[in-house]
Amino acid sequence: MYERDTDVVVVGAGGDGPALAWRLGQLGIDVTILEAGPFYGNEKWEAPNDAPGGERSGDPSDLSGELYDEQFTSKEGDMNDPVTGKLRWGPADSDRPPWQRTVPQQALISQLSGVGGTTQHYYANHPRAFVTSVEDQPHWPIDYEELVPYYQLLEETHPVEPAPTTPKAEVFFEGARRAGYGLNDGYNVTESGYRPFPNAIPQPDERLMRDGGEEGDVGGNNTSEYRYPDYEGDTLAMHEHQGGPHPRDAPMRERARRSSNVSLVPRALDTGHVEIRPNAFATAILTEGGAAEEATGVEFRDTWAGTTERIHADVVVLAAGCIETPRLWLNSGLPDNGWVGRGLTTHHFDFVAGTFDPDTLEALIGQRAVEPHQGQAAGSRVDVPGKGGIAVNTFAPGITAMAMYAAAQGEWAFDRDTAGEPWDTAGRLAGRQLKEQMADYRRTLTLICHTDDRPRKENGVSIDETTEDEHGPVPLVEWEAHPEDDARRDDLARRAAEILEEAGAEHVHRTDAAPILLHMQSSMAMGKVLDTGCEAMDVSRLFVADHSALSNGVGGANPTHSGQALALRTAEAVADRYFDGVEDPIGSV
Amino acid sequence: MSHTRGTFAALVDALVPETPDLADRGDEHVPGGLAVGLEEEIIDRVNNFQEADGALAAAGYDATPMAPAVAVLLDTAAAELLVRRRSADGFNSPAEAFAGGPFSRLSRQDRLRALRLLEDEGVFPRLADRFDSAALGTIQFLASSLPILVEFVYYSEATADDGEERSLGWQQADYPGPSDGYAVGMGYEVEEFEENDY
Ligand SMILES: Cc1cc2nc3c(=O)[nH]c(=O)nc-3n(C[C@H](O)[C@H](O)[C@H](O)COP(=O)(O)OP(=O)(O)OC[C@H]3O[C@@H](n4cnc5c(N)ncnc54)[C@H](O)[C@@H]3O)c2cc1C
């Protein structure tokens, strides 16, 4: 068996692992990141879905914008198909099926493998946690102010900036104003209000302003206008979900949507201390010592060759996400204090759509359609601390049909009575009803509700001992809404309907979504499984640096800003406890 | 017409049917999933959903072809719908494109009601509950994945012919396809966020 040594081995190059690796690299600590999926936009893997390619990448000059353009076509079927898409939970080899999970219920899980992890298709929404979710809910053993310096560093680094107003955002803002919400203009959210999203997307060039800017190709299928280096920053192309590769022709790190593979991975490689090994699925955490267990390394499988290898390290960090981190822990036979994999939060999503008459839109925004496919995917929101948030969330048509109209629970819309409700239709759409709704795609504004759902022991990840794949028994994922979380979601859906109604929508549809597991948090929570430095309470030298370490669902705010902030803080705890310390900490550990 | 293909055709036809009534919105709104061979696309995906194991894997297969089993499940659900008198419309003579099994002899809406029995309320979900069986429970997951898959693939570009720029679904949604960007900025509601008190 091939064996190697390093200082720190990290499992998973997703949203948060690279943040920790970057900080460790800055501190001169050698890091190897094992990543189960492919590495897109890297010269070592010219055809990442067809051939094994190289072995590892530690040199930022391996990054290739040209390959990224070739691989990320912006087409939703090519990129997002859950079975065959380039962005899926599965091996790099496109001939093989996705990796399995046992999900004994109606649900949709949307997690990705590959360098950048699930942020490869995220919308780069970077709000901080709601203050009350850290300060007032009983879950966090640290204070909100301890996260702030790490938030600030990320806000400067990515950077995080207010999203521009676009026509669809203005429809939402106007609805929110008429419904009585004031403007929130601070980073720290303590009160209800509307605001542009703080997004990890550099703002667009002034020439992309609608009035006074260039003649836009409104509604057209433009091909080669807004490209780097002529245009830097966002181009308002709305392809975040397809991998966000704009502006075209730019080097990787100049792509506007700052997923971790665009923003943090290059910085980690720049330190000269970080290397990434894609196509490497960790199957066991290696430990020593009986009662006082200590992590010593990781065993993993090369997903192309099928061979097993080991890396020994002074510290092991799990950053495999809310499902695979507990799976790996449990499959390694590590101690379970009852909270390993438990307490999963999901933001219990729902969707509400409003369809508008062209004359209403003309009066409101000076154009006769909403044009959901233009602008940022999610650029405006309403915060309701204690309940969650409501945001504009727009998608290409296939994803719209899937999320808004197909992924619902309960009766089909044609069997539901909505009399007395603030929506005209609810539930899953099919047939003529679906086709009519989709024919109105360009006149429809779609909103998402992110519920502040609370950690509950019955929700989470365990092992399905009866089903095994090449990486061991597969995870068993179960999540059911608690009545209190249902009530919060219902409240948000009613507020969303009111905002659309106030803006003048002629038809409102509520999805009543089945569980959609796409924001996942708190399945290995700090305070339950991890101490305040995110080191495992029951296994020393073992840390967790992904969203599973968050103590709760951060109030319903999009979680990546908090996950990455915590991962940076955890890097400093690692250095402090097992290496030469941190001379100049970002915060104080 | 194999039983599998005919049953998936009946499913596609229930979710994204031909809609002659929508001709007044434009002729492009009339055809549905069967016109673009959507049932084949769905069968391909269902057959490539789950990793092969045991003898199948040993024989060199990557995936377990699940589509025939799913077609049988749909027929089972149709039988349950009828036995429990949940069918609003009873049996019809099957359209030519369909298999002739019980599922494809139901009306469009009854087919969808039958599908729902697999997700919730029906015999399989109840058994899964009673025996606390995750394996049986995955039928609920599989069943609810079907409309998601059908509606996603239909409205994505996947059914476009080679060289065709937009699929039927993209045309019906009037989606122009990928773009390099749009000049649609309208300024800033907030110029910069403040580090406010909390
Ligand atoms: C469509 C969509 C839009 C989103 N938009 C936003 C947004 O705007 N803002 C926001 O905050 N959040 C957003 N999210 C959620 C966000 O992407 C995730 O919460 C975030 O990426 C989670 O980070 P993570 O590090 O916990 O896990 P992941 O990003 O999922 O990373 C885990 C990584 O570990 C790898 N891995 C897993 N198991 C192993 C193993 N055994 N061995 C080796 N590697 C392994 C995986 O392949 C993956 O790369 C969105 C999600 C979706 C689906």
JSON list of N, CA, C and O in Angstrom, two decimals, chain A residues 35 38-40 68 72 86-88 112-122 239-244 257 259-261:
[
{"chain": "A", "resi": 35, "resn": "GLU", "atom": "N", "xyz": [-9.89, 14.98, -2.08]},
{"chain": "A", "resi": 35, "resn": "GLU", "atom": "CA", "xyz": [-11.21, 15.36, -2.59]},
{"chain": "A", "resi": 35, "resn": "GLU", "atom": "C", "xyz": [-11.77, 14.19, -3.40]},
{"chain": "A", "resi": 35, "resn": "GLU", "atom": "O", "xyz": [-11.12, 13.71, -4.33]},
{"chain": "A", "resi": 38, "resn": "PRO", "atom": "N", "xyz": [-13.93, 15.36, -9.03]},
{"chain": "A", "resi": 38, "resn": "PRO", "atom": "CA", "xyz": [-12.96, 15.87, -10.01]},
{"chain": "A", "resi": 38, "resn": "PRO", "atom": "C", "xyz": [-12.43, 17.27, -9.67]},
{"chain": "A", "resi": 38, "resn": "PRO", "atom": "O", "xyz": [-12.97, 17.94, -8.80]},
{"chain": "A", "resi": 39, "resn": "PHE", "atom": "N", "xyz": [-11.40, 17.67, -10.38]},
{"chain": "A", "resi": 39, "resn": "PHE", "atom": "CA", "xyz": [-10.86, 19.02, -10.29]},
{"chain": "A", "resi": 39, "resn": "PHE", "atom": "C", "xyz": [-11.07, 19.68, -11.65]},
{"chain": "A", "resi": 39, "resn": "PHE", "atom": "O", "xyz": [-10.33, 19.42, -12.60]},
{"chain": "A", "resi": 40, "resn": "TYR", "atom": "N", "xyz": [-12.11, 20.51, -11.76]},
{"chain": "A", "resi": 40, "resn": "TYR", "atom": "CA", "xyz": [-12.36, 21.21, -13.02]},
{"chain": "A", "resi": 40, "resn": "TYR", "atom": "C", "xyz": [-11.46, 22.43, -13.10]},
{"chain": "A", "resi": 40, "resn": "TYR", "atom": "O", "xyz": [-11.08, 23.01, -12.09]},
{"chain": "A", "resi": 68, "resn": "TYR", "atom": "N", "xyz": [-11.76, 25.70, -17.85]},
{"chain": "A", "resi": 68, "resn": "TYR", "atom": "CA", "xyz": [-13.02, 26.01, -17.15]},
{"chain": "A", "resi": 68, "resn": "TYR", "atom": "C", "xyz": [-14.09, 26.43, -18.16]},
{"chain": "A", "resi": 68, "resn": "TYR", "atom": "O", "xyz": [-15.23, 25.98, -18.09]},
{"chain": "A", "resi": 72, "resn": "PHE", "atom": "N", "xyz": [-17.36, 24.16, -18.38]},
{"chain": "A", "resi": 72, "resn": "PHE", "atom": "CA", "xyz": [-18.58, 24.75, -17.80]},
{"chain": "A", "resi": 72, "resn": "PHE", "atom": "C", "xyz": [-19.35, 25.47, -18.90]},
{"chain": "A", "resi": 72, "resn": "PHE", "atom": "O", "xyz": [-19.14, 26.64, -19.17]},
{"chain": "A", "resi": 86, "resn": "LYS", "atom": "N", "xyz": [-22.29, 17.31, -15.05]},
{"chain": "A", "resi": 86, "resn": "LYS", "atom": "CA", "xyz": [-20.90, 17.46, -14.59]},
{"chain": "A", "resi": 86, "resn": "LYS", "atom": "C", "xyz": [-20.86, 17.81, -13.11]},
{"chain": "A", "resi": 86, "resn": "LYS", "atom": "O", "xyz": [-19.90, 17.48, -12.42]},
{"chain": "A", "resi": 87, "resn": "LEU", "atom": "N", "xyz": [-21.88, 18.51, -12.64]},
{"chain": "A", "resi": 87, "resn": "LEU", "atom": "CA", "xyz": [-21.95, 18.87, -11.23]},
{"chain": "A", "resi": 87, "resn": "LEU", "atom": "C", "xyz": [-22.96, 17.95, -10.56]},
{"chain": "A", "resi": 87, "resn": "LEU", "atom": "O", "xyz": [-24.17, 18.14, -10.66]},
{"chain": "A", "resi": 88, "resn": "ARG", "atom": "N", "xyz": [-22.47, 16.93, -9.91]},
{"chain": "A", "resi": 88, "resn": "ARG", "atom": "CA", "xyz": [-23.35, 15.95, -9.26]},
{"chain": "A", "resi": 88, "resn": "ARG", "atom": "C", "xyz": [-22.61, 15.35, -8.08]},
{"chain": "A", "resi": 88, "resn": "ARG", "atom": "O", "xyz": [-21.41, 15.59, -7.90]},
{"chain": "A", "resi": 112, "resn": "LEU", "atom": "N", "xyz": [-22.54, 18.32, -4.07]},
{"chain": "A", "resi": 112, "resn": "LEU", "atom": "CA", "xyz": [-21.67, 18.01, -5.20]},
{"chain": "A", "resi": 112, "resn": "LEU", "atom": "C", "xyz": [-20.33, 17.49, -4.74]},
{"chain": "A", "resi": 112, "resn": "LEU", "atom": "O", "xyz": [-19.81, 17.90, -3.71]},
{"chain": "A", "resi": 113, "resn": "SER", "atom": "N", "xyz": [-19.74, 16.65, -5.57]},
{"chain": "A", "resi": 113, "resn": "SER", "atom": "CA", "xyz": [-18.35, 16.29, -5.36]},
{"chain": "A", "resi": 113, "resn": "SER", "atom": "C", "xyz": [-17.50, 17.13, -6.31]},
{"chain": "A", "resi": 113, "resn": "SER", "atom": "O", "xyz": [-18.00, 17.65, -7.30]},
{"chain": "A", "resi": 114, "resn": "GLY", "atom": "N", "xyz": [-16.23, 17.23, -6.01]},
{"chain": "A", "resi": 114, "resn": "GLY", "atom": "CA", "xyz": [-15.33, 18.01, -6.86]},
{"chain": "A", "resi": 114, "resn": "GLY", "atom": "C", "xyz": [-14.72, 19.16, -6.08]},
{"chain": "A", "resi": 114, "resn": "GLY", "atom": "O", "xyz": [-15.27, 19.57, -5.05]},
{"chain": "A", "resi": 115, "resn": "VAL", "atom": "N", "xyz": [-13.59, 19.65, -6.54]},
{"chain": "A", "resi": 115, "resn": "VAL", "atom": "CA", "xyz": [-12.92, 20.76, -5.87]},
{"chain": "A", "resi": 115, "resn": "VAL", "atom": "C", "xyz": [-13.84, 21.99, -5.93]},
{"chain": "A", "resi": 115, "resn": "VAL", "atom": "O", "xyz": [-14.28, 22.38, -7.01]},
{"chain": "A", "resi": 116, "resn": "GLY", "atom": "N", "xyz": [-14.16, 22.53, -4.76]},
{"chain": "A", "resi": 116, "resn": "GLY", "atom": "CA", "xyz": [-15.18, 23.57, -4.66]},
{"chain": "A", "resi": 116, "resn": "GLY", "atom": "C", "xyz": [-16.44, 23.01, -4.02]},
{"chain": "A", "resi": 116, "resn": "GLY", "atom": "O", "xyz": [-17.28, 23.75, -3.52]},
{"chain": "A", "resi": 117, "resn": "GLY", "atom": "N", "xyz": [-16.58, 21.69, -4.05]},
{"chain": "A", "resi": 117, "resn": "GLY", "atom": "CA", "xyz": [-17.72, 21.03, -3.40]},
{"chain": "A", "resi": 117, "resn": "GLY", "atom": "C", "xyz": [-19.03, 21.60, -3.88]},
{"chain": "A", "resi": 117, "resn": "GLY", "atom": "O", "xyz": [-19.20, 21.93, -5.06]},
{"chain": "A", "resi": 118, "resn": "THR", "atom": "N", "xyz": [-19.95, 21.73, -2.95]},
{"chain": "A", "resi": 118, "resn": "THR", "atom": "CA", "xyz": [-21.29, 22.20, -3.30]},
{"chain": "A", "resi": 118, "resn": "THR", "atom": "C", "xyz": [-21.27, 23.68, -3.70]},
{"chain": "A", "resi": 118, "resn": "THR", "atom": "O", "xyz": [-22.20, 24.16, -4.35]},
{"chain": "A", "resi": 119, "resn": "THR", "atom": "N", "xyz": [-20.20, 24.40, -3.37]},
{"chain": "A", "resi": 119, "resn": "THR", "atom": "CA", "xyz": [-20.16, 25.81, -3.82]},
{"chain": "A", "resi": 119, "resn": "THR", "atom": "C", "xyz": [-19.94, 25.91, -5.33]},
{"chain": "A", "resi": 119, "resn": "THR", "atom": "O", "xyz": [-20.10, 26.99, -5.89]},
{"chain": "A", "resi": 120, "resn": "GLN", "atom": "N", "xyz": [-19.61, 24.79, -5.99]},
{"chain": "A", "resi": 120, "resn": "GLN", "atom": "CA", "xyz": [-19.49, 24.86, -7.45]},
{"chain": "A", "resi": 120, "resn": "GLN", "atom": "C", "xyz": [-20.78, 25.34, -8.11]},
{"chain": "A", "resi": 120, "resn": "GLN", "atom": "O", "xyz": [-20.75, 25.91, -9.19]},
{"chain": "A", "resi": 121, "resn": "HIS", "atom": "N", "xyz": [-21.91, 25.03, -7.48]},
{"chain": "A", "resi": 121, "resn": "HIS", "atom": "CA", "xyz": [-23.16, 25.54, -8.07]},
{"chain": "A", "resi": 121, "resn": "HIS", "atom": "C", "xyz": [-23.90, 26.47, -7.11]},
{"chain": "A", "resi": 121, "resn": "HIS", "atom": "O", "xyz": [-25.10, 26.67, -7.26]},
{"chain": "A", "resi": 122, "resn": "TYR", "atom": "N", "xyz": [-23.18, 27.05, -6.14]},
{"chain": "A", "resi": 122, "resn": "TYR", "atom": "CA", "xyz": [-23.93, 27.91, -5.21]},
{"chain": "A", "resi": 122, "resn": "TYR", "atom": "C", "xyz": [-24.05, 29.33, -5.75]},
{"chain": "A", "resi": 122, "resn": "TYR", "atom": "O", "xyz": [-23.47, 29.68, -6.78]},
{"chain": "A", "resi": 239, "resn": "HIS", "atom": "N", "xyz": [-25.73, 32.51, -14.25]},
{"chain": "A", "resi": 239, "resn": "HIS", "atom": "CA", "xyz": [-25.36, 31.10, -14.40]},
{"chain": "A", "resi": 239, "resn": "HIS", "atom": "C", "xyz": [-24.66, 30.54, -13.16]},
{"chain": "A", "resi": 239, "resn": "HIS", "atom": "O", "xyz": [-23.91, 29.58, -13.27]},
{"chain": "A", "resi": 240, "resn": "GLU", "atom": "N", "xyz": [-24.93, 31.12, -12.01]},
{"chain": "A", "resi": 240, "resn": "GLU", "atom": "CA", "xyz": [-24.33, 30.60, -10.78]},
{"chain": "A", "resi": 240, "resn": "GLU", "atom": "C", "xyz": [-24.58, 29.09, -10.64]},
{"chain": "A", "resi": 240, "resn": "GLU", "atom": "O", "xyz": [-23.67, 28.33, -10.33]},
{"chain": "A", "resi": 241, "resn": "HIS", "atom": "N", "xyz": [-25.83, 28.69, -10.88]},
{"chain": "A", "resi": 241, "resn": "HIS", "atom": "CA", "xyz": [-26.19, 27.28, -10.69]},
{"chain": "A", "resi": 241, "resn": "HIS", "atom": "C", "xyz": [-25.47, 26.37, -11.70]},
{"chain": "A", "resi": 241, "resn": "HIS", "atom": "O", "xyz": [-25.24, 25.19, -11.44]},
{"chain": "A", "resi": 242, "resn": "GLN", "atom": "N", "xyz": [-25.11, 26.92, -12.83]},
{"chain": "A", "resi": 242, "resn": "GLN", "atom": "CA", "xyz": [-24.40, 26.13, -13.85]},
{"chain": "A", "resi": 242, "resn": "GLN", "atom": "C", "xyz": [-22.89, 26.21, -13.65]},
{"chain": "A", "resi": 242, "resn": "GLN", "atom": "O", "xyz": [-22.12, 25.83, -14.54]},
{"chain": "A", "resi": 243, "resn": "GLY", "atom": "N", "xyz": [-22.44, 26.73, -12.53]},
{"chain": "A", "resi": 243, "resn": "GLY", "atom": "CA", "xyz": [-21.01, 26.77, -12.26]},
{"chain": "A", "resi": 243, "resn": "GLY", "atom": "C", "xyz": [-20.44, 28.18, -12.27]},
{"chain": "A", "resi": 243, "resn": "GLY", "atom": "O", "xyz": [-19.28, 28.37, -11.93]},
{"chain": "A", "resi": 244, "resn": "GLY", "atom": "N", "xyz": [-21.25, 29.15, -12.67]},
{"chain": "A", "resi": 244, "resn": "GLY", "atom": "CA", "xyz": [-20.84, 30.55, -12.57]},
{"chain": "A", "resi": 244, "resn": "GLY", "atom": "C", "xyz": [-19.52, 30.89, -13.23]},
{"chain": "A", "resi": 244, "resn": "GLY", "atom": "O", "xyz": [-18.66, 31.48, -12.57]},
{"chain": "A", "resi": 257, "resn": "ARG", "atom": "N", "xyz": [-18.28, 34.78, -9.73]},
{"chain": "A", "resi": 257, "resn": "ARG", "atom": "CA", "xyz": [-18.97, 34.03, -8.65]},
{"chain": "A", "resi": 257, "resn": "ARG", "atom": "C", "xyz": [-17.87, 33.30, -7.85]},
{"chain": "A", "resi": 257, "resn": "ARG", "atom": "O", "xyz": [-17.26, 32.38, -8.32]},
{"chain": "A", "resi": 259, "resn": "SER", "atom": "N", "xyz": [-17.01, 30.98, -5.77]},
{"chain": "A", "resi": 259, "resn": "SER", "atom": "CA", "xyz": [-17.06, 29.67, -5.13]},
{"chain": "A", "resi": 259, "resn": "SER", "atom": "C", "xyz": [-15.68, 29.37, -4.57]},
{"chain": "A", "resi": 259, "resn": "SER", "atom": "O", "xyz": [-14.70, 30.02, -4.93]},
{"chain": "A", "resi": 260, "resn": "SER", "atom": "N", "xyz": [-15.57, 28.38, -3.70]},
{"chain": "A", "resi": 260, "resn": "SER", "atom": "CA", "xyz": [-14.29, 28.20, -3.01]},
{"chain": "A", "resi": 260, "resn": "SER", "atom": "C", "xyz": [-13.19, 27.78, -3.99]},
{"chain": "A", "resi": 260, "resn": "SER", "atom": "O", "xyz": [-12.03, 28.07, -3.78]},
{"chain": "A", "resi": 261, "resn": "ASN", "atom": "N", "xyz": [-13.55, 27.11, -5.10]},
{"chain": "A", "resi": 261, "resn": "ASN", "atom": "CA", "xyz": [-12.51, 26.75, -6.08]},
{"chain": "A", "resi": 261, "resn": "ASN", "atom": "C", "xyz": [-11.97, 27.96, -6.83]},
{"chain": "A", "resi": 261, "resn": "ASN", "atom": "O", "xyz": [-10.88, 27.93, -7.38]}
]
